[in-house]
Each structure stands twice: as C-alpha cells, then as structure tokens.
Amino acid sequence: MGWTGKVLRVDLTKGTCAPEDLNREWADQYMGQRGLASKYLAEEMDPKTDPLSPDNKMIFATGPLTGTCASTGGRYSVITKGPLTGAIACSNSGGYWGAELKFAGWDMIILEGKSKKPVYLCITDDKAELLDASEIWGKSVWDTDAWIKTRHQDPQMHVSGIGIAGENGVLFSCIINDLHRAAGRSGVGAVMGSKNLKAIAVRGTGGVKVDDFPAFLAATSAAKEVLAGNAVTGEGLPTFGTQVLMNVINEAGALPTRNTRDVQFDGAHDISAEAMAEPSGKNGKPNLLANQACFGCTIACGRISKVNEEHYTVQNKPEYWHASGGLEYEAAWALGAATGVNDLDALTYANFICNEQGIDPISFGATVGAAMEMYEDGTLTDKDTGGLKLKFGSAEALTTAVELTGKAEGFGAELGLGSKRLCDKYGKPELSMTVKGQEFPAYDPRGIQGMGLTYATSNRGACHLRSYTVSSEILGIPEKTDPLVTDGKADLVKAFQDATAAVDSSGLCVFTTFAWTLEDIAPQVDGALPGNWSVDKLLEVGERIWNLERQFNLQAGFTAKDDNLPKRLLKDAAKTGPAKGLVSGLKKMLPEYYAARGWTKEGVPTNETLSRLAL
Amino acid sequence: MNITLKLYASLGAFLPPGSARNTIELDVAEGASIGEVLALQNVPRGNCHLILVNGIFTPPVSADGKALSEGDTLAVWPPVAGG
C-alpha cells in the first residue's frame, strides 16, 4: 500500500542478502525515502562513525509514491554519513532506477560492512545476490551500465553505481543511475567505493499497490492538470530547463562568480539556456538537442546535449560525440561562473566527464574556483599543480582538471579533497566557499538573503535543495519576498525546509512545488497510504525529519558554530548589482531561526520541541 | 533617453533586428514606462512574468505606472524556474 513493506538488508562483509519487514511504525512517522531512511540510519548507527569505515551504513530508499503513476514519482535517495561533511547525507536522484527497485518489490536497501573484493548487487524481483565486479572495477559509470546489461542480457535492467571517482575516494564523488541522473552531493559515491560496491542493478516486474486506487487516481490526475496548466512546469521548465536561471540570477546580482569574489559574471549569457539553444559551430546545430523526462514525470526538464565535434575537448575523441546529459543550472554555474569559464562546449564536456566518472559538478567546479584563486594569488604554484595553469577563465584548465580529478592523478588528487580540505592544506581556509565542508551552490547570499540562512542551517552542508527560498525571493513562487532583506526569512526558511523534507520523503520531485503546494501533494500521498495524510501531517513529518537530522549532526559533533558562512559573505560587500554594499545578514537571521525552530540559543532542539515531534 | 532592453527565454523572439545576446540598446521617449517599452516591441504582456529593472523586481501589474530613467536596464522573462 504505497510501501511494499519489504527491506533488503545486505551485509557486504558476510556477503549476505536478507529480506526483512519494513518498520511500519517508523513509516507512519517518517513516510519514506529521506525521512524513513534517516530514521533507520539514526537508530542503527553511531553518528560519530567514520564515514569511510565499514561501520558506516548506506541506504537506498524509495518513497511511497515512487513507481506509481503520480507525476515525477520516480525518485529515490541515498542516505548515509557523508565523507565530505561528516554530517548526515541524503542525495536524491531521478531517472528510472528508483521505480524499478519498487517494481522489484523493495522499499529500500540497507547496505552495511565492506566487501573483501569488488562486487555489484543484482536484484531481480525478490532475488538478490552479490556478484563479482572485478571486471568492471576501474571502469566508468557508462561502461559499467553497458557491461551489466550485456552480462545479464537484459536492456531493461537499471543500474545505479559509481565511476572511478567513487573508487578513488574523491570526497565529492556521486552515484549515477541511468547514465546521467545523479545522487549528487556530499560524497555518497565515495562511501559506496569504500565498501567495494560498484553498482546496484535492478530489474522488477511487479507493480505498486496503493491504498485507495480511485482516490489515488483522482488525486494524481488532478495534480497532473495543475502541472500542465502551470506556465512554469507546463512550459518554462520543459522548454528551457533549469538553465534559464543563469541570466535571471546574474541580472539579480546573486551569481557567485570567480570563487564568489563577484556577484555577476560577464560571461553568463554564453553559458545560459538561451545560448544552449542557439546554433553553434560549423554545422549550425545548437548545444541542446532535446529535453528528457524521468520516470513518470510530466514536466521533463532534463537536458540532452552534444559537444560540438570541432571543439578541442572532443576533436579527437569520437566517443564523446554522442548526445548525453546536458548542463543543468547548478552544474553550469559551478563549472562556469565559479571558475570564470564561459566556453559552453568545455562546460558540457566537463559535465559529461562528471556523469561518466561519478563526480558532483557543484563541488568540483567550486573547488576548482577556490584553487584558481589560490593559483592567481600565488599560494599555489606550477609545482603544486603539476603545471596546470589554474587561471580564472581557462577552459583548458577546467577540462584537464576534471579528467585528473576522477582519476585522482596529479593535482586532481588534491582537488578531490574538496575546497575546504584543499584551502586548509594551503593555509587559506577563508577561500573555501563551504558550509560544514560542502561547497555552496549557485546563489550568492548577499543578493538572496534567505539562501545564506539556508546554506548555514542545511543539515547536509551548504545546499540549495533543503530550502529553495529563491523560489519566493526571486521568482515569486508561491509569493514574492524581497531578496535583499532579512526580515521574515527565518520563518520562510523553516517553512521551506519542513515542506521540502516531506516532499523528499514521498517519492516525488521537488520541482513539482513550482506548481504544487502541499494541498496538491497530500491527497496523492493519502490515496497511496493507509491512514490520514493531511497537509498538517506532511508538515509535522517534515519538521520531525528536520529535527531528527539535526540531532544526528549534533551527536556527530556539530555545534551552532558550524551554522555559519564563509567570511567573504559576512565581511566583503557585493560590488555590483542590486545587492551592492550588502553582506549576508546571517547574524540577525540565525537567532530568529533557532527561535522559530523551538531550539535553544545554542541551536539545540529543546525537550519541548523533541516531545512535540515524538522524538 | 537610452535604455537597455533584455528579453529572455521565449520572449527573445520579440527582440528587434540588431539585438545580440538577448539584449538591445533602445532610444525611447523621456520617462517611458515599462509597459510602453514592451508595447513598442509587441511583447505580449500576459507572458511578462518576471520584470527586473536594474536587477530589482517590479510587479508586472505595476509595469504601466513605472517610469524608466536614462540608462536603466529592463530585463523580462516569461514564467520560468529552475534550481
């Protein structure tokens, strides 16, 4: 009934796979996916566990709507302790893999221990086994996908796994499924690599039962009409993708540029959605070839792109002439504005390599940006970089760096540490644009004040997907707020955080919330699950999840001191644009936020708050 | 007076010849409103969802009453989002 009721527990040390019943009490309190898996992790594991030790667990979890006919109902998340941050990690992905896991009859997979040799987990309906992966260890995500499908003679199998970055312990390596959909952040790929687990291949032939089919069908149909009729989800996102934000955020003066020294990038247009659609090169074809949907999605914001065959990156590499996953906004920002590179083909190529080898382009690009600043100020020399000329704006440096990082070769091994460890190592910690060790994404907190509080308080380190106040502050969804003021942002961030935690636990994509409110989502969850899943219950579940994650991090050793931003954002005013003269108002917002959350001044949930949320 | 007009996403089709990078410099009447500038380019008002003047949000319903000044940059989008 939404849930399959089955969990697959895999002990990689012993080489065993065993089914067990889903904890229904927890499922009723945490719904599924992000929330439910976080509950399992918090209950089963010491938060102080070394993320790359066999004692760290990792959970691949679906939501109750994953695999159903609800629009965008194909999401899954990977929950573990993140090696980049030391905080709880939860990375969410689309594509088809999550739905396939549900079709095979599983709500989630709990992986523990460490295999002695490289293996992959193969699931065919209720049969699960660990198989030898020695032939594909050292191979890319793309080669692994093809090898597994060929070996099992099943093109309908879906594969989620790591490339060489995860094997090599790159601390921001990600997990890729269906060739270019990513559980991207916090280094979940390195955890998988540390367990000698190359991939999880799934084939399912069942379906997903729901509690009240007529009610579910009515709710999902009505919700699809809302998506289709909304100008953003019905037209804007499928046509232009998330990349349409490049010029928006640049005009608004909130595009972190050249390691956040500036808030506007003169090359923004060259790497934008508009540029992706323009004819380029001798053949006159645009970078963007088509859009693509994930399982069950009626929005279809995904980008399918090609690198111009004449471009230096692929001129002699026909293996990269095919169409593949194109630039999304966050990737284009990190690979472009953060490094000062405005070469669209170079960014597309770098993005291909990130997908091929399992690298988070946000953390990678931001780390290169920090390295470029250290190279230009003389902290890093050619001797340190192995001759790599890390100058802002150098496309060649960017594309060489991405190849080296996946392989962990030369200076790539240092880039693979992430910007915090890299900047610490070279004595310039202030140049790392991170929170809790994770690089922040494509919005400057001086120009969008709510995002400063979002980054500072995100439970997985700096992240835009924990409370996307850009939606309100810039785009006016659901209602417009002023991006340049701090007033009201504590409540706004809390509201976004709680609602997003609920959406992330349902199996739905957070992009639906450009059109849907929880009023549209609650009837869909309610139709799928037993019990009464009202808007109020979703908000309660979301708040419970947020506090559970917070408790995990506090027990892991984080304190209120870690709810902070890089000094650059707090001391150095924006130089141009609407935010000129402003710094982040985090110091004012943070105490307001703690109060709104029912936490102490030290950022600790009070007993009353914990009791209210049954924690 | 001179202003800079930027029309993005599907509104780019309404830019006049001579535009580049979704941008054109225009000579418009002194004190022209946002609405008047958009009307001159035949931009459908119903599609003007996000309007920024020098990067500052202006509600679309205020476009007719909002006078532009010399050197202003007017940037307009249809309904868009990302993340």
XYZ file of C-alpha atoms in Angstrom:
698
model
C 0.000 0.000 0.000
C 2.402 2.667 -1.246
C 5.030 0.863 0.738
C 5.913 -2.667 -0.386
C 6.620 -3.495 3.252
C 9.963 -5.104 2.373
C 13.509 -4.005 3.126
C 16.587 -5.700 1.674
C 19.480 -5.859 4.112
C 22.856 -6.530 2.521
C 25.847 -7.406 4.664
C 28.798 -6.800 2.384
C 31.270 -8.230 4.887
C 29.459 -11.558 5.083
C 28.192 -11.422 1.503
C 24.586 -11.977 2.507
C 21.285 -10.526 1.280
C 18.233 -10.927 3.508
C 14.694 -9.555 3.362
C 13.038 -8.064 6.403
C 9.766 -6.349 7.145
C 9.542 -2.573 6.917
C 9.082 -0.920 10.294
C 5.501 0.307 9.799
C 5.522 2.460 12.915
C 8.501 4.412 11.618
C 6.974 4.534 8.134
C 3.899 6.214 9.564
C 6.085 8.775 11.334
C 8.617 9.402 8.537
C 6.719 8.464 5.352
C 9.603 7.025 3.278
C 12.781 7.832 1.337
C 14.705 10.683 3.050
C 12.757 10.655 6.299
C 12.360 6.942 6.823
C 15.913 6.062 5.808
C 17.266 8.800 8.080
C 15.323 7.234 10.936
C 16.835 3.821 10.167
C 20.333 5.335 9.977
C 19.924 7.258 13.229
C 18.608 4.176 15.031
C 21.176 1.738 13.696
C 24.405 3.712 13.589
C 26.565 5.798 15.897
C 26.618 9.324 14.373
C 30.331 9.515 15.239
C 31.108 6.667 12.834
C 33.911 7.290 10.338
C 32.058 7.812 7.025
C 34.551 5.748 5.038
C 34.745 2.872 7.519
C 32.831 -0.397 7.139
C 30.701 0.705 10.103
C 29.042 3.425 8.023
C 25.776 2.243 6.550
C 24.212 3.431 3.352
C 20.562 3.190 2.471
C 18.987 3.402 -0.991
C 15.402 4.372 -0.252
C 12.261 4.967 -2.296
C 9.163 6.884 -1.263
C 5.587 5.640 -1.146
C 4.806 7.311 -4.485
C 7.936 6.004 -6.225
C 6.921 3.719 -9.059
C 3.309 4.867 -9.090
C 1.507 6.905 -11.735
C 1.936 10.099 -9.724
C 3.771 12.656 -11.847
C 7.532 12.621 -11.087
C 7.043 9.534 -8.902
C 10.392 8.002 -9.708
C 12.671 9.442 -7.070
C 14.968 7.635 -4.660
C 17.554 8.869 -2.175
C 20.851 7.637 -0.821
C 21.191 8.222 2.915
C 24.468 7.737 4.734
C 27.030 9.718 6.697
C 28.775 11.930 4.182
C 32.565 11.871 3.907
C 32.754 15.418 2.541
C 30.915 16.847 5.535
C 30.793 14.358 8.375
C 27.089 15.196 8.521
C 24.093 13.110 7.586
C 23.971 12.886 3.804
C 20.869 12.489 1.717
C 21.258 12.692 -2.041
C 18.184 12.456 -4.234
C 18.031 11.191 -7.812
C 15.511 10.764 -10.596
C 15.732 8.638 -13.703
C 14.194 5.171 -13.654
C 16.188 3.230 -11.073
C 14.006 4.098 -8.069
C 10.816 2.987 -9.764
C 12.495 -0.244 -10.879
C 13.505 -1.029 -7.281
C 9.905 -0.614 -6.255
C 8.750 -2.854 -9.127
C 11.124 -5.478 -7.780
C 9.217 -5.292 -4.514
C 11.544 -3.328 -2.241
C 11.087 -0.083 -0.329
C 14.749 0.243 0.498
C 18.135 -1.427 0.580
C 20.330 -1.169 3.690
C 23.988 -1.785 2.938
C 26.454 -2.444 5.746
C 30.021 -3.631 6.147
C 32.605 -3.873 3.398
C 33.163 -6.478 0.734
C 36.615 -8.056 0.505
C 36.587 -7.715 -3.273
C 34.677 -5.565 -5.757
C 31.075 -6.667 -6.126
C 27.799 -5.469 -7.550
C 24.381 -6.167 -6.139
C 21.989 -7.699 -8.623
C 18.286 -7.641 -7.826
C 15.684 -9.384 -9.958
C 12.348 -9.115 -8.235
C 12.725 -10.879 -4.892
C 16.070 -12.467 -5.782
C 19.113 -10.511 -4.634
C 22.753 -11.574 -4.870
C 26.216 -10.094 -4.717
C 28.220 -10.790 -7.872
C 31.866 -10.354 -8.781
C 32.674 -6.891 -10.155
C 36.403 -7.316 -10.699
C 35.948 -6.903 -14.463
C 34.261 -3.524 -14.089
C 36.288 -2.117 -11.188
C 38.184 0.742 -12.783
C 35.500 1.276 -15.420
C 33.302 4.305 -15.900
C 29.628 4.563 -14.994
C 28.756 4.304 -18.666
C 30.876 1.203 -19.316
C 29.568 -0.407 -16.131
C 25.977 0.162 -17.218
C 26.625 -1.465 -20.597
C 28.635 -4.353 -19.110
C 25.924 -5.293 -16.614
C 23.131 -5.139 -19.171
C 25.168 -7.228 -21.594
C 26.141 -9.776 -18.979
C 22.545 -10.285 -17.884
C 21.202 -9.907 -21.432
C 18.607 -7.509 -20.114
C 18.447 -3.998 -21.586
C 15.601 -3.164 -19.234
C 17.779 -3.513 -16.185
C 18.518 -0.229 -14.434
C 21.912 0.446 -12.896
C 22.963 2.822 -10.138
C 26.648 2.942 -9.412
C 29.969 4.705 -9.218
C 32.686 5.567 -11.697
C 36.373 5.778 -10.986
C 35.881 8.858 -8.760
C 33.979 6.839 -6.155
C 36.547 4.048 -6.347
C 39.335 6.572 -5.843
C 37.732 8.141 -2.797
C 37.051 11.536 -4.354
C 35.231 13.157 -1.449
C 32.555 14.677 -3.674
C 32.032 11.644 -5.862
C 28.424 10.836 -6.572
C 26.256 7.894 -7.525
C 24.879 7.896 -11.066
C 21.899 5.943 -12.337
C 20.543 5.655 -15.871
C 23.789 7.174 -17.251
C 23.247 10.760 -16.177
C 20.916 11.081 -13.232
C 22.802 11.687 -10.003
C 22.507 11.238 -6.274
C 24.959 14.051 -6.385
C 26.045 15.614 -3.179
C 28.109 15.011 -0.034
C 30.310 12.264 -1.438
C 27.911 9.337 -1.299
C 29.877 7.758 -4.169
C 32.998 7.577 -2.006
C 31.057 5.657 0.651
C 29.948 3.160 -1.990
C 33.529 2.859 -3.223
C 34.840 2.351 0.303
C 32.567 -0.675 0.548
C 33.904 -2.158 -2.712
C 30.389 -1.936 -4.108
C 30.480 -0.900 -7.757
C 26.796 -0.857 -8.634
C 23.279 -1.979 -7.877
C 21.459 -3.422 -10.871
C 17.711 -3.845 -10.608
C 15.016 -5.474 -12.682
C 11.476 -5.557 -11.356
C 8.383 -6.956 -12.993
C 5.767 -6.177 -10.372
C 3.718 -3.087 -9.715
C 2.985 -0.832 -6.784
C -0.240 -1.203 -4.846
C -1.972 1.821 -3.405
C -4.401 2.012 -0.516
C -7.370 3.620 -2.259
C -6.989 3.372 -6.011
C -9.967 5.543 -7.087
C -8.921 8.315 -4.700
C -5.291 7.971 -5.759
C -6.151 8.115 -9.461
C -8.348 11.166 -8.935
C -5.679 12.954 -6.915
C -2.805 12.185 -9.289
C -4.879 13.125 -12.339
C -5.913 16.439 -10.817
C -2.326 17.149 -9.845
C -1.108 16.450 -13.385
C -3.593 19.008 -14.674
C -2.102 21.545 -12.296
C 1.416 20.834 -13.610
C 0.303 21.019 -17.234
C -1.642 24.223 -16.715
C 1.107 25.993 -14.816
C 3.284 28.155 -17.047
C 6.487 27.158 -15.229
C 6.040 23.375 -15.091
C 3.942 23.148 -18.238
C 6.082 25.329 -20.481
C 9.105 27.044 -18.905
C 10.931 24.039 -17.445
C 10.403 21.623 -20.363
C 11.475 24.234 -22.920
C 14.378 25.932 -21.208
C 15.228 23.667 -18.274
C 16.711 24.898 -15.049
C 19.428 26.680 -17.043
C 17.049 29.552 -17.750
C 18.048 30.794 -14.296
C 21.557 31.766 -15.415
C 20.571 35.175 -16.755
C 17.902 35.667 -14.069
C 20.297 35.221 -11.172
C 23.019 37.217 -12.925
C 20.659 40.150 -13.516
C 19.539 39.934 -9.889
C 23.183 40.266 -8.833
C 23.371 36.958 -6.986
C 25.526 34.800 -9.268
C 28.642 33.793 -7.297
C 31.495 34.465 -9.698
C 35.197 33.520 -9.650
C 35.076 31.837 -6.243
C 32.447 34.337 -5.068
C 34.693 37.362 -5.416
C 31.924 38.884 -7.531
C 28.171 38.511 -7.792
C 27.789 38.975 -11.545
C 29.505 37.141 -14.404
C 30.119 38.895 -17.722
C 30.049 35.507 -19.452
C 26.703 34.422 -18.001
C 24.840 34.674 -21.295
C 27.422 32.480 -23.054
C 26.613 29.542 -20.748
C 22.858 30.090 -20.359
C 19.771 28.262 -21.590
C 19.454 30.853 -24.317
C 22.992 30.088 -25.524
C 22.331 26.337 -25.400
C 19.501 26.836 -27.873
C 21.480 28.975 -30.331
C 23.118 27.465 -33.432
C 26.836 26.957 -32.959
C 29.831 25.571 -34.803
C 30.139 24.804 -38.485
C 27.106 22.546 -38.597
C 24.913 25.221 -37.078
C 23.321 22.844 -34.591
C 22.601 24.042 -31.066
C 24.130 22.523 -27.925
C 20.674 21.486 -26.728
C 19.100 18.671 -28.724
C 16.064 17.716 -26.664
C 14.512 17.618 -23.252
C 14.013 14.413 -21.294
C 11.746 13.230 -18.505
C 12.495 10.942 -15.597
C 10.114 8.092 -14.731
C 6.509 9.199 -14.619
C 7.377 12.887 -14.990
C 5.068 15.188 -16.889
C 7.429 18.178 -16.644
C 10.512 16.861 -18.497
C 13.117 19.470 -17.529
C 16.156 17.271 -18.292
C 18.623 18.400 -20.955
C 20.099 16.259 -23.713
C 23.085 17.932 -25.321
C 26.044 17.422 -27.631
C 29.537 18.841 -27.538
C 30.452 20.474 -30.828
C 32.599 17.873 -32.622
C 35.102 20.559 -33.643
C 35.700 21.605 -30.044
C 39.185 20.952 -28.695
C 37.857 18.722 -25.905
C 36.408 16.094 -28.249
C 38.075 16.776 -31.600
C 39.965 13.501 -31.390
C 37.534 11.697 -29.096
C 34.578 10.447 -31.140
C 33.416 8.524 -28.076
C 32.132 11.872 -26.783
C 30.282 12.889 -29.948
C 27.026 11.302 -28.827
C 24.120 13.077 -27.132
C 24.064 12.798 -23.362
C 23.008 14.551 -20.180
C 23.425 18.293 -20.707
C 24.006 21.195 -18.392
C 21.623 21.931 -15.579
C 21.815 25.317 -13.915
C 23.831 24.318 -10.861
C 26.395 22.432 -12.952
C 26.703 25.260 -15.487
C 27.203 27.749 -12.668
C 29.854 25.699 -10.865
C 31.777 24.720 -13.992
C 31.321 28.204 -15.477
C 30.719 31.260 -13.321
C 32.565 29.857 -10.286
C 35.656 29.347 -12.456
C 35.115 32.284 -14.808
C 34.892 29.942 -17.825
C 32.364 30.955 -20.499
C 33.049 28.181 -23.041
C 29.755 26.294 -23.332
C 31.280 23.269 -25.065
C 34.007 22.997 -22.429
C 31.370 23.068 -19.695
C 29.281 20.453 -21.486
C 32.332 18.219 -21.861
C 33.248 18.651 -18.194
C 29.667 17.795 -17.292
C 29.864 14.639 -19.438
C 33.005 13.572 -17.551
C 31.274 14.236 -14.236
C 28.461 11.913 -15.306
C 30.800 9.348 -16.804
C 33.056 9.094 -13.765
C 30.584 9.984 -10.982
C 31.652 13.458 -9.856
C 29.426 16.118 -8.276
C 29.873 19.086 -10.643
C 28.827 21.604 -7.972
C 31.563 20.671 -5.515
C 34.080 20.031 -8.292
C 33.554 23.397 -10.016
C 33.524 25.308 -6.748
C 36.732 23.563 -5.677
C 38.407 24.465 -8.963
C 37.267 28.062 -8.376
C 38.970 28.089 -4.976
C 42.114 26.544 -6.472
C 42.112 29.191 -9.214
C 42.009 31.957 -6.631
C 44.919 30.366 -4.774
C 46.824 29.962 -8.053
C 46.299 33.582 -9.032
C 47.337 34.917 -5.620
C 50.477 32.797 -5.712
C 49.533 30.351 -2.959
C 49.565 27.530 -5.469
C 52.472 27.292 -7.885
C 53.013 25.304 -11.052
C 54.995 22.895 -8.918
C 51.947 22.296 -6.727
C 49.583 21.888 -9.663
C 51.892 19.792 -11.804
C 52.000 22.538 -14.394
C 48.257 23.026 -14.545
C 47.710 26.751 -15.193
C 44.697 27.310 -12.988
C 43.788 30.782 -14.157
C 40.236 32.053 -13.858
C 38.558 31.724 -17.226
C 40.789 28.920 -18.513
C 38.624 26.283 -20.166
C 41.689 24.104 -20.730
C 42.470 24.118 -17.007
C 38.879 23.175 -16.182
C 38.653 20.277 -18.618
C 42.074 18.923 -17.692
C 41.188 19.222 -14.006
C 38.008 17.201 -14.363
C 39.876 14.377 -16.091
C 42.574 14.362 -13.401
C 40.091 14.546 -10.529
C 38.196 11.408 -11.484
C 41.457 9.514 -11.850
C 42.860 11.092 -8.668
C 46.018 11.761 -10.646
C 48.433 14.639 -10.081
C 46.755 17.757 -8.744
C 43.422 16.040 -9.366
C 44.022 14.025 -6.194
C 44.133 17.284 -4.244
C 41.082 18.734 -5.968
C 39.265 15.549 -4.979
C 39.590 16.570 -1.346
C 37.031 19.348 -1.860
C 37.656 23.032 -1.353
C 37.659 23.030 2.468
C 40.441 20.491 2.856
C 42.308 21.937 -0.120
C 42.208 25.506 1.195
C 43.064 24.331 4.724
C 46.062 22.427 3.364
C 47.465 25.511 1.664
C 46.750 27.850 4.566
C 43.855 29.739 3.001
C 40.733 28.420 4.781
C 38.939 31.708 4.148
C 38.906 30.989 0.398
C 36.753 27.883 0.743
C 33.138 28.704 -0.095
C 31.662 25.934 2.020
C 29.379 25.264 4.968
C 30.026 22.129 7.032
C 32.607 21.238 4.410
C 30.261 21.256 1.443
C 30.560 23.755 -1.387
C 27.575 26.020 -1.734
C 25.653 26.216 -4.998
C 24.640 28.927 -7.440
C 23.115 31.698 -5.324
C 25.062 34.411 -3.535
C 23.688 35.008 -0.022
C 24.453 38.714 -0.301
C 21.934 39.052 -3.120
C 19.443 36.460 -1.860
C 19.469 36.753 1.916
C 17.325 33.705 2.607
C 19.853 31.478 0.890
C 22.529 32.483 3.403
C 20.396 31.116 6.205
C 19.543 28.125 4.021
C 23.216 27.250 3.497
C 24.185 27.880 7.119
C 21.493 25.630 8.561
C 21.297 22.905 5.918
C 21.661 19.531 7.575
C 23.805 18.160 4.755
C 26.111 21.148 4.430
C 25.588 24.034 2.036
C 22.785 23.177 -0.322
C 20.005 24.870 -2.249
C 17.662 21.895 -2.202
C 16.969 21.969 1.517
C 15.015 25.235 1.354
C 14.840 26.853 -2.046
C 13.864 30.345 -0.994
C 14.992 31.561 -4.424
C 11.539 30.472 -5.455
C 9.986 33.162 -3.274
C 12.747 35.771 -3.163
C 13.453 35.901 -6.918
C 10.744 34.029 -8.798
C 7.745 34.987 -6.670
C 6.585 31.400 -6.036
C 4.369 30.952 -4.061
C 4.566 34.652 -3.172
C 7.200 37.335 -3.714
C 9.521 38.364 -0.912
C 12.374 40.881 -1.064
C 15.706 39.078 -1.599
C 17.715 41.942 -0.114
C 16.191 41.974 3.369
C 16.483 39.564 6.277
C 13.067 40.261 7.806
C 10.821 37.213 7.707
C 13.500 34.929 6.301
C 13.802 32.752 9.402
C 10.177 31.691 9.115
C 10.447 31.411 5.333
C 13.474 29.111 5.541
C 11.850 26.942 8.202
C 8.680 26.613 6.130
C 10.642 25.634 3.004
C 12.810 23.189 4.978
C 9.872 21.353 6.522
C 7.822 21.183 3.327
C 10.844 20.050 1.297
C 11.671 17.304 3.817
C 8.150 15.973 3.327
C 8.358 16.109 -0.476
C 11.776 14.409 -0.366
C 10.209 11.568 1.607
C 7.310 10.959 -0.758
C 8.986 9.770 -3.963
C 8.080 12.993 -5.777
C 10.384 15.593 -7.311
C 10.774 18.906 -5.512
C 10.414 20.724 -8.844
C 6.691 19.978 -8.711
C 6.468 22.600 -5.989
C 6.849 25.374 -8.557
C 3.209 24.491 -9.289
C 2.024 22.263 -6.459
C 1.528 23.147 -2.843
C 1.166 20.540 -0.126
C -2.579 20.834 -0.819
C -1.886 19.083 -4.148
C 0.548 16.566 -2.697
C -1.312 15.440 0.426
C -4.250 13.805 -1.441
C -1.802 11.819 -3.563
C 0.053 10.501 -0.514
C -3.247 9.917 1.252
C -4.556 7.876 -1.679
C -1.443 5.714 -1.702
C -1.016 5.083 2.017
C -3.220 3.845 4.831
C -4.013 6.430 7.480
C -4.827 10.107 7.196
C -2.115 12.018 5.319
C -3.250 15.616 5.556
C -1.266 18.783 4.863
C -0.785 19.168 8.605
C 0.606 15.658 8.865
C 3.036 16.272 5.999
C 4.294 19.411 7.728
C 4.616 17.548 11.024
C 6.551 14.751 9.316
C 8.770 17.303 7.585
C 9.564 19.086 10.838
C 10.218 15.753 12.559
C 12.675 14.781 9.825
C 14.472 18.101 10.069
C 14.924 17.739 13.801
C 15.985 14.094 13.506
C 18.708 15.099 11.045
C 19.735 17.926 13.352
C 20.015 15.556 16.282
C 22.167 13.210 14.214
C 24.548 16.046 13.362
C 24.708 17.317 16.941
C 25.559 13.809 18.106
C 28.183 13.625 15.356
C 29.879 16.635 16.940
C 28.490 19.644 15.060
C 27.534 22.742 17.049
C 25.981 26.143 16.403
C 29.444 27.340 15.335
C 29.038 25.216 12.237
C 25.854 27.089 11.248
C 27.992 29.684 9.588
C 29.061 31.132 6.257
C 32.480 31.896 4.751
C 33.829 35.228 5.998
C 33.755 36.614 2.465
C 29.963 36.623 2.572
C 29.809 38.177 6.022
C 32.540 40.817 5.613
C 33.011 41.670 1.938
C 30.091 43.576 0.440
C 28.763 42.762 -3.024
C 30.467 45.039 -5.543
C 27.753 45.345 -8.169
C 24.065 44.857 -8.812
C 21.084 45.328 -6.523
C 22.996 43.940 -3.531
C 25.908 46.356 -3.960
C 27.141 47.280 -0.483
C 25.389 44.373 1.236
C 26.782 41.407 3.138
C 24.826 38.411 4.386
C 22.647 39.204 7.390
C 23.149 35.742 8.863
C 23.928 37.034 12.341
C 20.486 38.596 12.567
C 18.601 35.726 10.971
C 20.175 32.807 12.827
C 18.825 33.559 16.340
C 15.406 34.204 14.823
C 15.643 30.864 13.074
C 16.601 28.977 16.230
C 13.607 30.547 17.999
C 11.265 29.659 15.127
C 12.515 26.080 15.302
C 11.991 25.751 19.038
C 15.723 25.361 19.613
C 17.931 26.863 22.296
C 20.250 29.785 21.582
C 22.912 27.143 21.066
C 20.892 25.599 18.250
C 19.801 22.526 20.193
C 16.181 21.338 19.980
C 14.510 21.842 23.352
C 12.942 18.934 25.182
C 9.561 20.509 24.481
C 10.263 20.544 20.745
C 11.502 16.974 20.757
C 8.499 15.860 22.750
C 6.077 17.690 20.456
C 7.591 15.861 17.481
C 7.717 12.488 19.261
C 11.492 12.387 19.001
C 16.579 58.607 -23.418
C 18.639 55.454 -23.786
C 17.777 52.233 -22.044
C 18.877 48.620 -22.348
C 16.186 46.058 -23.040
C 16.794 42.367 -22.356
C 14.185 39.787 -23.304
C 14.866 36.202 -22.280
C 13.607 32.676 -22.911
C 10.592 32.671 -25.255
C 10.376 36.468 -25.123
C 13.673 36.640 -27.022
C 11.649 36.257 -30.219
C 10.322 39.799 -29.725
C 13.730 41.475 -29.811
C 14.207 43.710 -32.859
C 16.897 43.149 -35.517
C 20.325 44.180 -34.302
C 19.911 42.510 -30.932
C 22.691 40.327 -29.583
C 22.924 38.155 -26.503
C 19.203 38.792 -25.861
C 19.986 42.485 -25.496
C 19.442 45.736 -27.403
C 20.041 49.381 -26.647
C 16.948 51.491 -27.328
C 16.245 55.187 -27.617
C 12.809 55.707 -26.058
C 10.717 58.713 -25.047
C 11.759 60.508 -21.881
C 10.007 58.914 -18.915
C 8.609 55.991 -20.928
C 7.011 53.322 -18.764
C 7.891 49.642 -18.738
C 4.545 48.931 -20.332
C 5.186 51.401 -23.157
C 8.603 49.922 -23.949
C 7.188 46.404 -24.021
C 4.284 47.519 -26.213
C 6.719 49.071 -28.703
C 8.292 45.641 -29.160
C 4.899 43.872 -29.300
C 5.771 41.791 -26.266
C 2.618 40.026 -25.017
C 2.056 41.398 -21.536
C 0.458 38.204 -20.312
C 3.792 36.449 -20.810
C 5.770 39.014 -18.833
C 6.059 37.278 -15.505
C 9.405 38.368 -14.107
C 10.391 42.003 -14.649
C 13.672 43.367 -13.290
C 14.742 46.997 -13.586
C 18.453 47.224 -12.840
C 18.023 43.825 -11.206
C 15.208 44.963 -8.886
C 11.861 43.176 -9.082
C 8.912 45.162 -10.391
C 5.439 43.599 -10.130
C 4.036 43.047 -13.651
C 0.823 44.802 -12.604
C 2.873 47.952 -11.934
C 4.551 47.961 -15.334
C 2.331 50.665 -16.822
C 2.865 53.053 -13.966
C 6.592 52.515 -13.611
C 8.604 55.149 -15.491
C 12.078 54.239 -16.631
C 15.097 56.523 -16.342
C 18.078 57.212 -18.565
C 20.489 54.276 -18.507
C 18.077 51.795 -16.959
C 18.288 48.112 -17.806
C 14.920 46.439 -18.235
C 15.024 42.613 -18.227
C 11.913 40.490 -18.711
C 11.128 36.754 -18.583
C 8.063 34.600 -19.114
C 7.234 32.217 -16.239
C 10.479 30.363 -15.532
C 12.100 28.474 -12.689
C 14.985 26.177 -12.020
C 17.269 25.027 -9.290
